[in-house]
Amino acid sequence: MSNIYDKIKAIVPEVTIEENGLSMVVVPSEKMPIVASYLSEKESFDSLVALIGNDWGDSLGVVYIIDSTATNERVVLKTSTTDKENPMLYSVVNVWQSADLNEREVYDFYGIRFIGHPDMRRIFLREDWEGYPLRKDYDMSPEANPVPQTNEYNADTTISLQEQPDGTIKEEERVVFAPEDYVVNIGPQHPATHGVMRFRTAIEGETIKKIDPICGYIHRGVEKLAEGLTYPQTLHFTDRLDYLSAHQNRHALCMCIEEAMGIEVPERAKYIRTIMDELSRIGSHLLLYSTLCMDLGSITAFIYGFRDRDKILDIFDDTCGGRLIMNYNKIGGVMADIHPEFVTKVKNFIKYMPKGLAEYHALFSGNIIARNRMEGVGVLSKEDAIKFGIFGPTGRASGWANDVRKLEPYGVYDKVDFEQVVLTEGDTYARYMIRLKEIEQSMHIIEQLIDNIPEGDYAAKTKPIIKLPEGNFFKRVEGARGAFGVYIESKGDKTPYRMKFVSQGLNLIGAVDHITRDSKIADLIAIGGSLDYVIPDIDR
Amino acid sequence: MEVKVDLKSMKHENFKDNEYIEQLVKELREGGTNVVVGVLDDVINWGRSNSLWPLTFATSCCGIEFMSVGAASNDMARFGFEVTRASPRQADFIMVAGTIVHKMAPVLKRLYDQMASPKYVIAVGGCAISGGPFKNSYHVVKGVNEIIPVDVYIPGCPPRPEAMLYGMMQLQRKVKLERFFGGVNKKEKRPEQDK
Ligand code: SF4
């Protein structure tokens, strides 16, 4: 850190460093473009992990967490503006493409407009929404924004702020869809969008010209809610974001809090958590298999996939008391010890599952129709995967080894031997295959752990009132469909000052337009299914 | 003529008592039903209640459990909910599975309006009933009954598949009680009766 800090300081002498949990390099807002392009071009910081808006009372600003895929170094930048009436910051979209939707999110929540961003529209809330909800002075009364009774209107143009040579900022109107474009509306209620996602799709004949994704049909305002709750109370939100990686998400939040407080988690809890994470991963990949195949016309595959997924849910049910939403991890460990039959049931499942997988391959992987619809369709190159910030299996199917379990081992992943599956084709078929291969690896991990769960406590003793020390904390885990991050800014209270969930899926949506361009409209279904986004996780 | 609400798949005593249904039965008994048209109604309702097709509608977590209800181990087709329909025009009822937020509210209303009568609504899970864990949010509708009329509520977060099946059977019972010909409790009241 100090090393890169010195380098940045050599370029921009005004930067300072803020050591508070994470060490942040504070960059004056007007210097941000220089620092950003220096980092990405000269220092190979090419992967934007998180872009977090915040309201610090007297100023509004953004925190950037940036990784280098070459050296695995990390740098955290912070920039802010004190102008609360008309806040503006420089966009980093031309440096890190994945900032696109993230900056729109910050605009939506905080009203910060980004200079140089091509498309400054709201992303989650309706265009006629009043105010910026995550600002601290936002009027929460329901009267301010009642439940809308009218249908939504979507403008076909957008605003982009551009800096003129003389230093003034000019608003330029940009066209999203021209009058001659033929726009088909897919979603939000469409059986193949896997939730309430909406794509405004411009087509020419059957070929997709452009997709304008519209999110927010399940935006539940979780981050704002979390600011009013104590830490243990915030835990339950994570299960309900990406409900298919419920264990992993909650694991991330618990670890972030534990790390901040310096709680030592017992070994037993770590083992249990890791096994549960892997079981959820298998469950989630099975769901992908089921739904993708169903979207491509194979209902049988759906029935098979769900049959096997239910076995995992039964295991969860025994120990956690819930099938889908488990609420199992807690600060310091897990809520309850494993069920007496847990080990046997998991072993039976591991014994059973290879048979299931063989069946899947026989049923679908080799099917000529399925292969024609998937092979070579929706190709994402490795460079683009990094550019768009596509983590998880989707990125690995394009050849980017980005597994957080390997990069920043947590739980007991450093004790087990498993292979990070990486494919290079980057097409829909690779994205499909990688899921099935990851199921095998997950089973391999569980096999190594299940007999060795150490005796001892399943949770560390914690104080009745949990307070985090002042500072900023960030923790990532490998969710079932990408890296899931939790960022907490604490002022030393019982409640977080800012809690940001770094979504697994937002970047996938950001890349949909790129991946589907010039494909056939029917391929959108296959591509969307293989990207495996979960909408509540995107919208939060 | 006697009014019955028996379902073949579940005996009357196995249902927890449902005041609402009891009330409907009472009203029907008091109103008296003509034997001929009553039988006609029974026949129609037998058919309708055993082929209620839900709309493929889900916004979040509860929707995944609803998928489980449709899949192998729970298989709602056993009870007549044969397939989910992707088009509201073909669906008999809508399972509101998941949180409904402000942006989604007009969409849900529109879906409901697009369905052909007689149509029903089941609110699944805490979110659809009251906003659930997100009740205090700035963007969550506090119960779908603010937007559309609800026939059955299934509590839970998410409700277990068994609970969903139970709730769906309550809907079947309700359907069995409706009278189109000799009836006193048609689903939609005439406007002047409201006053
Ligand atoms: S009730 Fe619970 S499980 Fe259902 S949608 Fe709401 S949060 Fe999810």
XYZ file of C-alpha atoms and ligand atoms in Angstrom:
743
model
C 0.000 0.000 0.000
C 2.634 2.513 1.021
C 4.432 1.706 -2.162
C 1.543 2.503 -4.440
C 0.676 5.473 -2.265
C 4.112 6.941 -2.855
C 3.748 6.418 -6.538
C 0.391 8.180 -6.634
C 1.814 10.974 -4.516
C 4.604 11.451 -7.007
C 2.013 12.094 -9.703
C -0.497 14.050 -7.648
C 1.156 15.618 -4.598
C -2.200 16.682 -3.090
C -3.251 13.145 -2.107
C -3.336 12.148 1.539
C -3.753 8.809 3.198
C -6.449 7.877 5.678
C -5.624 4.855 7.832
C -8.818 3.648 9.388
C -9.482 -0.029 8.898
C -8.858 0.130 5.189
C -6.121 2.527 4.186
C -7.626 4.932 1.733
C -5.892 7.281 -0.601
C -7.866 10.513 -0.525
C -7.796 12.096 -3.947
C -9.095 15.620 -4.617
C -12.029 15.263 -6.985
C -10.464 17.221 -9.844
C -7.403 14.932 -9.807
C -9.409 11.716 -10.035
C -9.108 11.271 -13.834
C -5.309 11.530 -13.640
C -5.030 9.045 -10.786
C -7.468 6.636 -12.406
C -5.748 6.535 -15.756
C -2.350 6.303 -14.081
C -3.464 3.313 -12.010
C -4.998 1.440 -14.889
C -2.366 2.181 -17.526
C 0.890 2.270 -15.597
C 0.165 0.061 -12.622
C -2.212 -2.511 -14.144
C -4.979 -1.887 -11.643
C -7.553 -3.164 -14.044
C -10.366 -4.569 -11.958
C -12.818 -2.313 -10.160
C -14.090 -4.387 -7.264
C -16.460 -1.911 -5.725
C -17.664 1.631 -6.185
C -19.373 2.871 -3.074
C -21.220 6.150 -2.731
C -21.479 7.787 0.642
C -22.855 10.811 2.434
C -20.493 12.090 5.101
C -22.748 14.881 6.268
C -20.816 17.835 4.953
C -19.685 16.110 1.795
C -20.801 13.498 -0.678
C -18.346 11.160 -2.259
C -17.307 7.822 -3.568
C -14.953 5.081 -2.392
C -13.299 2.951 -5.073
C -11.778 -0.433 -4.381
C -9.508 -1.461 -7.211
C -7.558 -4.675 -7.698
C -4.784 -5.592 -9.993
C -5.389 -8.910 -11.712
C -1.679 -9.248 -12.415
C -0.276 -8.729 -8.925
C -3.404 -9.109 -6.765
C -2.619 -5.814 -5.085
C -5.440 -3.641 -3.893
C -5.798 0.093 -3.654
C -8.660 2.027 -2.115
C -9.367 5.536 -3.312
C -11.702 8.078 -1.882
C -12.918 11.277 -3.409
C -15.614 13.710 -2.395
C -17.305 17.003 -3.071
C -18.716 19.469 -0.588
C -21.256 20.845 -3.029
C -24.472 19.217 -1.862
C -26.760 21.265 -4.089
C -25.254 20.182 -7.351
C -22.657 17.520 -6.594
C -20.431 16.477 -9.453
C -17.465 14.122 -9.662
C -15.426 12.832 -12.538
C -16.489 9.546 -14.022
C -14.050 6.660 -14.281
C -16.133 4.806 -16.817
C -13.603 5.211 -19.604
C -10.972 3.631 -17.373
C -13.012 0.868 -15.737
C -16.048 -0.078 -17.782
C -17.728 -1.737 -14.801
C -18.143 1.694 -13.217
C -20.995 2.331 -15.648
C -23.964 0.951 -13.743
C -22.263 1.563 -10.408
C -22.010 5.273 -11.077
C -25.606 5.355 -12.152
C -26.439 3.704 -8.858
C -24.551 6.399 -6.958
C -26.440 9.029 -8.924
C -29.693 7.296 -8.089
C -28.968 7.062 -4.374
C -26.944 10.205 -3.693
C -27.588 12.519 -6.605
C -23.926 12.777 -7.498
C -23.593 13.342 -11.225
C -20.540 12.056 -13.001
C -18.780 14.178 -15.566
C -17.987 12.169 -18.655
C -20.461 9.384 -17.927
C -22.411 8.716 -21.116
C -25.763 7.997 -19.521
C -26.855 9.752 -16.330
C -30.247 8.240 -15.711
C -31.612 6.685 -12.582
C -31.142 2.952 -12.561
C -33.221 1.516 -9.730
C -35.842 4.097 -8.932
C -38.425 5.456 -11.307
C -37.529 8.497 -13.316
C -40.138 10.534 -11.456
C -38.802 9.646 -7.991
C -38.309 12.587 -5.631
C -35.025 12.917 -3.781
C -32.033 10.686 -3.244
C -32.878 8.007 -0.694
C -29.478 7.148 0.719
C -28.638 10.698 1.666
C -28.815 11.157 5.387
C -31.346 13.980 5.121
C -33.726 12.073 2.845
C -37.401 12.425 3.728
C -38.475 8.861 4.536
C -42.170 9.638 4.988
C -44.351 7.593 2.645
C -46.118 10.771 1.527
C -42.956 12.018 -0.155
C -43.025 9.112 -2.578
C -46.362 7.291 -2.450
C -46.968 4.000 -4.254
C -47.274 5.068 -7.890
C -50.646 4.549 -9.542
C -49.570 5.304 -13.071
C -47.563 3.280 -15.516
C -43.952 4.100 -15.826
C -42.578 6.346 -18.503
C -39.101 5.764 -19.879
C -37.419 8.526 -21.780
C -35.636 7.649 -24.994
C -32.948 10.222 -24.375
C -30.505 10.726 -21.580
C -28.167 13.364 -20.254
C -24.415 13.253 -20.315
C -22.235 15.865 -18.641
C -19.215 16.807 -20.661
C -16.376 19.056 -19.688
C -15.667 21.718 -22.266
C -12.105 22.821 -23.113
C -12.635 26.033 -21.140
C -13.434 24.035 -18.001
C -17.192 24.563 -17.915
C -19.545 21.619 -17.698
C -22.167 21.254 -20.356
C -25.214 18.996 -20.373
C -25.494 17.083 -23.603
C -28.506 15.127 -24.673
C -27.762 11.595 -25.795
C -30.064 9.235 -27.607
C -30.820 5.849 -26.054
C -33.222 4.757 -28.758
C -33.763 6.746 -31.925
C -37.320 7.121 -33.267
C -36.599 4.667 -36.082
C -35.424 1.936 -33.696
C -37.778 -0.981 -33.267
C -37.842 -1.556 -29.537
C -39.233 -4.684 -27.927
C -39.859 -4.682 -24.239
C -38.793 -7.883 -22.480
C -39.769 -8.026 -18.856
C -40.187 -7.202 -16.048
C -42.767 -9.974 -16.010
C -41.273 -12.505 -18.361
C -40.710 -16.146 -17.503
C -37.242 -16.227 -19.012
C -35.701 -13.174 -17.397
C -35.305 -15.089 -14.127
C -37.008 -12.510 -12.030
C -38.191 -9.019 -12.560
C -35.544 -7.744 -14.914
C -36.453 -5.596 -17.834
C -34.604 -5.301 -21.102
C -35.593 -2.697 -23.631
C -34.299 -4.353 -26.743
C -33.831 -2.696 -30.091
C -33.953 -5.243 -32.863
C -33.463 -5.317 -36.560
C -35.232 -8.303 -37.941
C -34.275 -10.891 -35.384
C -30.914 -9.401 -34.559
C -30.356 -7.497 -31.356
C -29.009 -4.007 -31.956
C -28.976 -2.686 -28.445
C -30.217 -3.559 -24.997
C -31.046 -1.025 -22.363
C -31.416 -2.864 -19.066
C -33.770 -1.366 -16.518
C -33.395 -2.539 -12.937
C -35.193 -1.728 -9.754
C -38.357 -3.816 -9.968
C -37.259 -5.490 -6.762
C -35.203 -2.684 -5.248
C -35.969 -3.069 -1.556
C -33.768 -0.358 -0.128
C -31.813 -2.774 2.034
C -28.767 -0.556 2.425
C -30.806 2.292 3.842
C -32.701 -0.054 6.148
C -29.427 -1.470 7.452
C -28.338 1.976 8.612
C -31.139 1.954 11.139
C -30.552 -1.539 12.523
C -28.008 -3.026 14.882
C -25.406 -5.349 13.414
C -27.083 -8.635 14.378
C -30.329 -7.301 12.939
C -28.749 -6.534 9.597
C -27.687 -10.140 9.099
C -31.013 -11.388 7.826
C -30.967 -9.096 4.796
C -28.051 -10.938 3.278
C -29.987 -14.188 2.978
C -32.684 -12.401 1.083
C -30.445 -10.676 -1.421
C -29.138 -13.574 -3.393
C -31.254 -16.264 -1.812
C -29.408 -18.916 -3.781
C -26.123 -18.019 -2.110
C -27.726 -17.286 1.232
C -24.985 -18.930 3.254
C -22.164 -17.281 1.368
C -23.668 -13.817 1.574
C -24.204 -14.062 5.285
C -20.752 -15.505 5.675
C -19.344 -12.352 4.092
C -21.193 -10.010 6.400
C -20.352 -12.053 9.494
C -16.688 -12.189 8.539
C -16.579 -8.466 7.896
C -18.013 -7.752 11.337
C -15.827 -10.381 13.021
C -12.722 -9.009 11.420
C -13.583 -5.487 12.473
C -14.191 -6.560 16.058
C -11.311 -8.995 16.165
C -13.451 -12.005 17.063
C -11.736 -15.360 16.678
C -14.157 -17.822 15.105
C -13.853 -21.414 16.399
C -12.483 -23.976 13.953
C -15.648 -26.006 14.109
C -17.710 -23.059 12.955
C -15.302 -22.438 10.108
C -15.648 -26.006 8.916
C -19.406 -25.912 9.143
C -19.551 -22.605 7.325
C -17.370 -23.857 4.515
C -19.405 -27.020 4.053
C -22.617 -25.015 4.044
C -21.176 -22.580 1.505
C -20.296 -25.390 -0.817
C -23.662 -27.070 -0.415
C -25.334 -23.782 -1.343
C -23.066 -23.502 -4.332
C -24.139 -26.932 -5.535
C -27.763 -26.026 -4.928
C -27.435 -22.811 -6.849
C -25.667 -24.426 -9.787
C -28.355 -27.080 -9.879
C -30.925 -24.342 -10.088
C -29.025 -22.788 -12.965
C -29.000 -26.125 -14.716
C -32.723 -26.557 -14.148
C -33.807 -23.140 -15.271
C -31.425 -22.783 -18.185
C -32.529 -26.103 -19.572
C -36.147 -25.245 -18.996
C -35.705 -21.981 -20.869
C -34.222 -23.934 -23.734
C -37.177 -26.259 -23.756
C -36.213 -29.167 -21.564
C -38.747 -29.406 -18.767
C -37.402 -32.838 -17.824
C -34.081 -31.305 -16.916
C -35.888 -28.875 -14.660
C -37.589 -31.693 -12.825
C -34.310 -33.612 -12.457
C -32.396 -30.611 -11.221
C -34.983 -29.712 -8.645
C -35.232 -33.286 -7.483
C -31.551 -33.225 -6.553
C -31.592 -29.690 -5.229
C -34.335 -30.686 -2.819
C -31.942 -33.154 -1.233
C -29.654 -30.279 -0.308
C -32.546 -28.246 0.966
C -33.499 -31.148 3.218
C -30.018 -31.129 4.688
C -30.321 -27.408 5.356
C -33.758 -27.930 6.780
C -32.490 -30.360 9.419
C -29.723 -28.159 10.702
C -30.919 -24.634 10.056
C -34.680 -25.029 10.216
C -35.157 -23.368 6.872
C -34.950 -24.565 3.343
C -34.203 -21.478 1.342
C -33.638 -18.701 3.830
C -31.514 -20.300 6.513
C -30.413 -17.506 8.859
C -27.662 -19.789 10.004
C -24.428 -17.830 10.301
C -24.188 -15.380 13.118
C -21.527 -13.068 14.401
C -18.868 -15.325 15.885
C -19.993 -18.622 14.410
C -23.230 -20.338 13.572
C -26.629 -20.293 15.262
C -26.795 -23.948 16.245
C -24.765 -27.083 16.066
C -25.188 -29.412 13.125
C -27.980 -31.962 13.181
C -26.915 -35.452 14.369
C -27.671 -36.840 10.935
C -25.964 -34.041 9.069
C -22.751 -35.926 8.340
C -24.501 -39.066 7.140
C -26.901 -37.168 4.960
C -24.168 -35.114 3.355
C -22.150 -38.246 2.684
C -25.130 -39.938 1.125
C -25.659 -36.932 -1.044
C -22.030 -36.928 -2.174
C -22.339 -40.550 -3.055
C -25.529 -39.950 -4.945
C -24.679 -36.799 -6.853
C -22.205 -38.143 -9.474
C -25.003 -40.338 -10.755
C -27.171 -37.278 -11.076
C -24.472 -35.406 -12.934
C -24.008 -38.251 -15.382
C -27.722 -38.121 -15.994
C -27.593 -34.402 -16.666
C -24.874 -34.812 -19.199
C -26.719 -37.609 -20.919
C -29.898 -35.607 -20.929
C -28.727 -32.196 -21.980
C -24.996 -31.589 -22.396
C -24.732 -33.862 -25.392
C -28.059 -32.930 -26.898
C -27.439 -31.614 -30.370
C -30.186 -29.006 -30.226
C -28.921 -27.729 -26.908
C -25.377 -27.525 -28.160
C -26.365 -25.672 -31.276
C -28.169 -23.148 -29.182
C -25.280 -22.689 -26.786
C -21.982 -23.202 -28.572
C -20.445 -20.039 -29.890
C -23.397 -18.001 -28.647
C -22.815 -14.902 -26.554
C -19.053 -15.050 -26.421
C -17.331 -12.962 -23.766
C -13.589 -12.604 -24.057
C -11.249 -12.619 -21.099
C -10.331 -8.951 -21.577
C -13.972 -7.995 -21.629
C -14.701 -10.103 -18.574
C -12.091 -8.121 -16.650
C -13.221 -4.850 -18.156
C -16.831 -5.404 -17.220
C -15.899 -6.852 -13.831
C -17.501 -10.234 -14.452
C -16.499 -12.321 -11.454
C -17.550 -15.813 -10.588
C -18.163 -18.775 -12.871
C -19.138 -16.529 -15.764
C -15.748 -14.818 -15.687
C -13.954 -18.117 -15.233
C -15.748 -19.542 -18.265
C -14.005 -16.772 -20.204
C -10.605 -17.707 -18.868
C -10.249 -15.232 -15.995
C -9.109 -17.042 -12.845
C -10.824 -14.872 -10.287
C -11.930 -17.247 -7.555
C -12.014 -15.391 -4.240
C -11.609 -18.730 -2.461
C -8.152 -18.934 -3.992
C -7.225 -15.259 -4.000
C -8.261 -14.366 -0.459
C -8.888 -17.690 1.297
C -11.409 -17.547 4.102
C -13.156 -20.232 6.135
C -11.021 -23.328 5.686
C -10.463 -23.003 1.962
C -6.735 -22.761 2.574
C -6.795 -26.262 4.079
C -8.559 -28.044 1.260
C -7.343 -29.042 -2.107
C -9.528 -28.070 -5.023
C -9.111 -26.967 -8.537
C -10.264 -23.631 -9.805
C -12.125 -24.569 -12.943
C -11.251 -22.226 -15.782
C -12.522 -22.607 -19.323
C -11.497 -20.459 -22.232
C -14.337 -20.479 -24.742
C -16.420 -17.850 -22.976
C -19.614 -18.879 -24.734
C -22.937 -19.971 -23.324
C -21.929 -23.602 -23.409
C -18.783 -22.918 -21.402
C -20.829 -21.031 -18.853
C -23.153 -23.996 -18.637
C -20.393 -26.579 -18.416
C -18.416 -24.723 -15.783
C -21.324 -24.945 -13.372
C -21.466 -28.695 -13.652
C -17.694 -28.928 -13.248
C -17.820 -26.695 -10.191
C -20.363 -28.995 -8.625
C -17.734 -31.740 -8.814
C -15.147 -29.490 -7.172
C -17.568 -28.473 -4.443
C -18.236 -32.109 -3.695
C -14.522 -32.701 -3.572
C -14.164 -29.925 -1.001
C -16.989 -31.279 1.119
C -15.536 -34.789 0.958
C -12.326 -33.547 2.514
C -14.075 -31.684 5.296
C -17.060 -33.729 6.278
C -15.162 -36.347 8.287
C -12.852 -33.867 9.925
C -15.180 -31.381 11.531
C -13.304 -30.671 14.757
C -14.970 -30.860 18.146
C -15.514 -27.685 20.094
C -17.747 -24.673 20.192
C -19.786 -23.789 17.187
C -19.790 -20.109 18.046
C -17.529 -17.710 19.858
C -18.904 -15.823 22.816
C -19.718 -12.270 21.878
C -20.742 -9.287 23.920
C -24.491 -8.780 24.131
C -24.185 -5.419 22.418
C -22.097 -5.482 19.314
C -20.284 -2.306 18.427
C -17.754 -1.957 15.665
C -14.715 0.236 16.120
C -14.562 3.322 13.984
C -13.332 2.686 10.487
C -14.023 1.145 7.108
C -14.110 -2.571 6.523
C -14.437 -4.648 3.414
C -14.697 -8.379 2.945
C -15.399 -10.542 -0.043
C -16.498 -14.120 -0.497
C -17.068 -16.240 -3.543
C -20.815 -16.407 -4.007
C -22.410 -18.866 -6.345
C -22.440 -16.401 -9.229
C -19.673 -13.962 -8.446
C -17.766 -12.180 -5.765
C -20.002 -10.846 -3.052
C -18.561 -8.018 -1.008
C -19.618 -6.241 2.135
C -18.381 -2.773 2.913
C -19.091 -1.294 6.319
C -18.304 2.187 7.447
C -18.619 2.463 11.188
C -18.618 5.469 13.441
C -18.223 3.282 16.509
C -21.947 2.788 17.109
C -24.254 -0.183 17.382
C -25.504 0.577 13.888
C -23.500 0.921 10.698
C -23.041 4.381 9.233
C -22.980 2.909 5.771
C -23.387 -0.693 4.762
C -22.926 -1.548 1.149
C -23.505 -4.932 -0.388
C -21.372 -5.317 -3.473
C -23.674 -7.243 -5.719
C -22.663 -10.350 -7.577
C -24.873 -9.591 -10.506
C -24.872 -5.890 -11.271
C -21.845 -6.182 -13.519
C -23.436 -9.092 -15.359
C -26.318 -6.824 -16.269
C -23.819 -4.173 -17.304
C -22.349 -6.626 -19.783
C -25.602 -7.950 -21.233
C -25.693 -5.314 -23.949
C -22.135 -6.134 -24.958
C -22.577 -9.909 -24.917
C -25.855 -10.032 -26.797
C -25.090 -7.472 -29.434
C -25.704 -8.897 -32.921
C -27.049 -12.149 -31.530
C -30.503 -13.375 -32.356
C -33.245 -12.375 -29.989
C -33.898 -16.019 -29.073
C -30.296 -16.253 -27.935
C -30.955 -13.584 -25.347
C -32.832 -16.217 -23.383
C -29.967 -18.707 -23.527
C -27.380 -16.053 -22.722
C -29.419 -14.581 -19.890
C -29.981 -18.025 -18.436
C -26.283 -18.830 -18.536
C -25.286 -15.547 -16.892
C -27.347 -16.663 -13.924
C -28.239 -13.371 -12.354
C -30.482 -13.176 -9.347
C -32.398 -9.937 -9.505
C -32.914 -9.135 -5.788
C -29.147 -9.317 -5.438
C -28.711 -6.772 -8.214
C -31.400 -4.411 -6.998
C -30.799 -4.864 -3.279
C -79.604 -28.144 -1.050
C -76.605 -28.767 1.100
C -73.473 -26.794 0.393
C -70.260 -28.763 0.634
C -66.663 -27.669 0.456
C -64.990 -31.053 0.363
C -61.798 -31.506 -1.544
C -60.877 -34.972 -2.633
C -57.225 -34.481 -1.758
C -57.851 -33.191 1.755
C -60.663 -33.945 4.134
C -62.666 -31.145 5.634
C -61.491 -31.844 9.168
C -57.881 -31.619 8.076
C -58.254 -27.971 7.339
C -57.776 -25.641 10.201
C -61.085 -23.921 10.638
C -61.465 -21.058 8.256
C -63.891 -18.420 9.515
C -64.150 -16.831 6.158
C -65.249 -20.027 4.456
C -67.628 -20.819 7.323
C -69.164 -17.426 6.826
C -69.646 -18.044 3.130
C -71.271 -21.396 3.815
C -73.578 -19.787 6.320
C -74.596 -17.101 3.886
C -75.279 -19.679 1.252
C -77.365 -21.758 3.619
C -79.363 -18.742 4.649
C -79.820 -17.651 1.077
C -80.936 -21.106 0.091
C -79.853 -22.644 -3.153
C -82.020 -24.040 -5.848
C -81.293 -27.713 -6.388
C -81.118 -27.610 -10.180
C -78.857 -24.607 -10.611
C -77.016 -25.543 -7.447
C -75.981 -28.826 -8.994
C -74.977 -27.015 -12.137
C -72.817 -24.735 -10.030
C -71.311 -27.697 -8.254
C -70.356 -29.324 -11.504
C -68.774 -26.158 -12.822
C -66.933 -25.516 -9.597
C -65.698 -29.075 -9.455
C -64.075 -28.473 -12.791
C -62.809 -25.023 -11.977
C -61.377 -25.830 -8.585
C -59.461 -28.787 -9.934
C -57.868 -26.946 -12.791
C -56.734 -23.669 -11.326
C -53.678 -22.587 -13.242
C -51.337 -20.088 -11.705
C -49.516 -17.314 -13.502
C -45.745 -17.669 -13.680
C -45.048 -14.745 -11.452
C -42.278 -14.307 -8.951
C -40.211 -11.390 -7.868
C -37.901 -12.838 -5.270
C -37.127 -15.550 -2.722
C -40.674 -16.845 -2.284
C -40.760 -17.430 -6.015
C -38.001 -20.005 -5.773
C -39.978 -21.936 -3.209
C -42.953 -21.687 -5.509
C -40.806 -23.283 -8.200
C -40.102 -26.074 -5.744
C -43.829 -26.527 -5.300
C -44.081 -27.084 -9.010
C -41.129 -29.459 -9.207
C -40.688 -33.116 -8.467
C -40.903 -33.554 -4.726
C -43.950 -31.398 -4.085
C -45.611 -31.419 -7.465
C -48.624 -29.179 -7.273
C -50.034 -30.825 -10.384
C -51.295 -33.564 -8.083
C -53.928 -31.177 -6.812
C -54.981 -29.711 -10.101
C -52.594 -26.774 -10.405
C -51.398 -28.405 -13.539
C -49.036 -25.922 -15.114
C -48.039 -22.366 -14.605
C -48.980 -20.108 -17.425
C -46.713 -17.412 -18.707
C -49.503 -15.257 -20.030
C -51.973 -13.596 -17.670
C -54.698 -14.205 -20.240
C -54.490 -17.927 -19.593
C -54.063 -17.900 -15.850
C -56.743 -18.334 -13.231
C -54.893 -16.973 -10.294
C -51.739 -15.168 -9.428
C -49.399 -16.193 -6.648
C -47.772 -12.969 -5.576
C -44.528 -14.608 -4.516
C -42.055 -12.048 -3.340
C -41.641 -8.439 -2.395
C -43.588 -5.902 -4.399
C -41.840 -2.571 -4.626
C -43.072 0.796 -5.802
C -41.685 0.408 -9.282
C -43.330 -2.994 -9.659
C -46.727 -2.000 -8.262
C -48.252 -0.625 -11.484
C -46.913 -3.646 -13.347
C -48.591 -6.046 -10.946
C -51.837 -4.108 -11.172
C -51.671 -4.310 -14.915
C -51.046 -8.038 -14.855
C -54.047 -8.470 -12.622
C -56.181 -6.366 -14.930
C -55.083 -8.461 -17.890
C -56.269 -11.686 -16.326
C -59.688 -12.938 -17.307
C -62.379 -13.207 -14.616
C -62.981 -15.125 -12.443
C -59.526 -14.484 -11.089
C -57.918 -14.871 -7.706
C -54.898 -13.634 -5.844
C -52.787 -15.416 -3.283
C -50.343 -13.340 -1.281
C -47.353 -15.515 -0.488
C -44.938 -14.671 2.275
C -44.455 -11.810 4.657
C -43.468 -9.433 1.903
C -46.622 -9.787 -0.119
C -48.760 -9.703 3.012
C -47.309 -6.667 4.734
C -43.891 -5.761 3.388
C -42.273 -8.379 5.599
C -38.703 -7.724 6.653
C -38.598 -4.655 4.421
C -41.666 -2.986 5.843
C -39.838 0.198 6.773
C -38.216 0.654 3.417
C -38.852 3.684 1.256
C -39.522 1.567 -1.795
C -41.580 -1.400 -0.622
C -45.350 -1.720 -0.870
C -46.731 -2.646 2.524
C -48.904 -5.499 1.411
C -50.238 -6.227 -2.054
C -53.792 -5.684 -0.863
C -53.010 -2.005 -1.306
C -53.004 -2.646 -5.032
C -55.131 -5.702 -5.770
C -57.730 -7.706 -3.788
C -56.288 -10.771 -2.080
C -58.162 -14.042 -1.596
C -55.720 -16.119 0.427
C -52.745 -15.137 2.557
C -49.918 -17.612 3.134
C -47.595 -16.409 5.876
C -43.959 -17.386 6.118
C -40.608 -16.140 5.001
C -40.651 -18.063 2.739
C -43.645 -20.339 3.436
C -42.729 -23.977 3.182
C -43.983 -25.768 0.088
C -46.512 -27.611 2.234
C -47.853 -24.296 3.439
C -48.160 -23.076 -0.099
C -50.104 -26.174 -1.066
C -52.347 -25.717 1.933
C -52.998 -22.133 0.969
C -53.720 -23.078 -2.590
C -56.216 -25.637 -1.381
C -57.947 -22.983 0.645
C -58.395 -21.201 -2.634
C -59.904 -24.347 -4.088
C -62.377 -24.443 -1.235
C -63.296 -20.881 -1.877
C -63.800 -21.578 -5.552
C -66.020 -24.505 -4.658
C -68.297 -22.189 -2.785
C -68.887 -19.676 -5.481
C -72.263 -19.575 -7.077
C -72.774 -18.322 -10.570
C -76.364 -19.242 -11.111
C -78.270 -19.570 -7.914
C -75.805 -17.646 -5.888
C -75.790 -15.026 -3.258
C -72.066 -14.487 -3.115
C -70.878 -13.748 -6.578
C -67.347 -12.584 -6.519
C -67.951 -9.088 -7.759
C -70.755 -7.215 -6.124
C -72.931 -4.950 -8.142
C -71.879 -1.353 -7.596
C -75.176 -0.330 -5.967
C -74.832 -3.122 -3.415
C -71.700 -1.515 -2.181
C -73.580 1.436 -0.833
S -41.428 -13.138 2.537
Fe -39.286 -13.610 2.944
S -38.800 -15.230 1.518
Fe -40.656 -14.266 0.779
S -40.017 -12.706 -0.652
Fe -40.185 -11.732 1.337
S -38.147 -11.868 2.197
Fe -38.242 -13.319 0.540
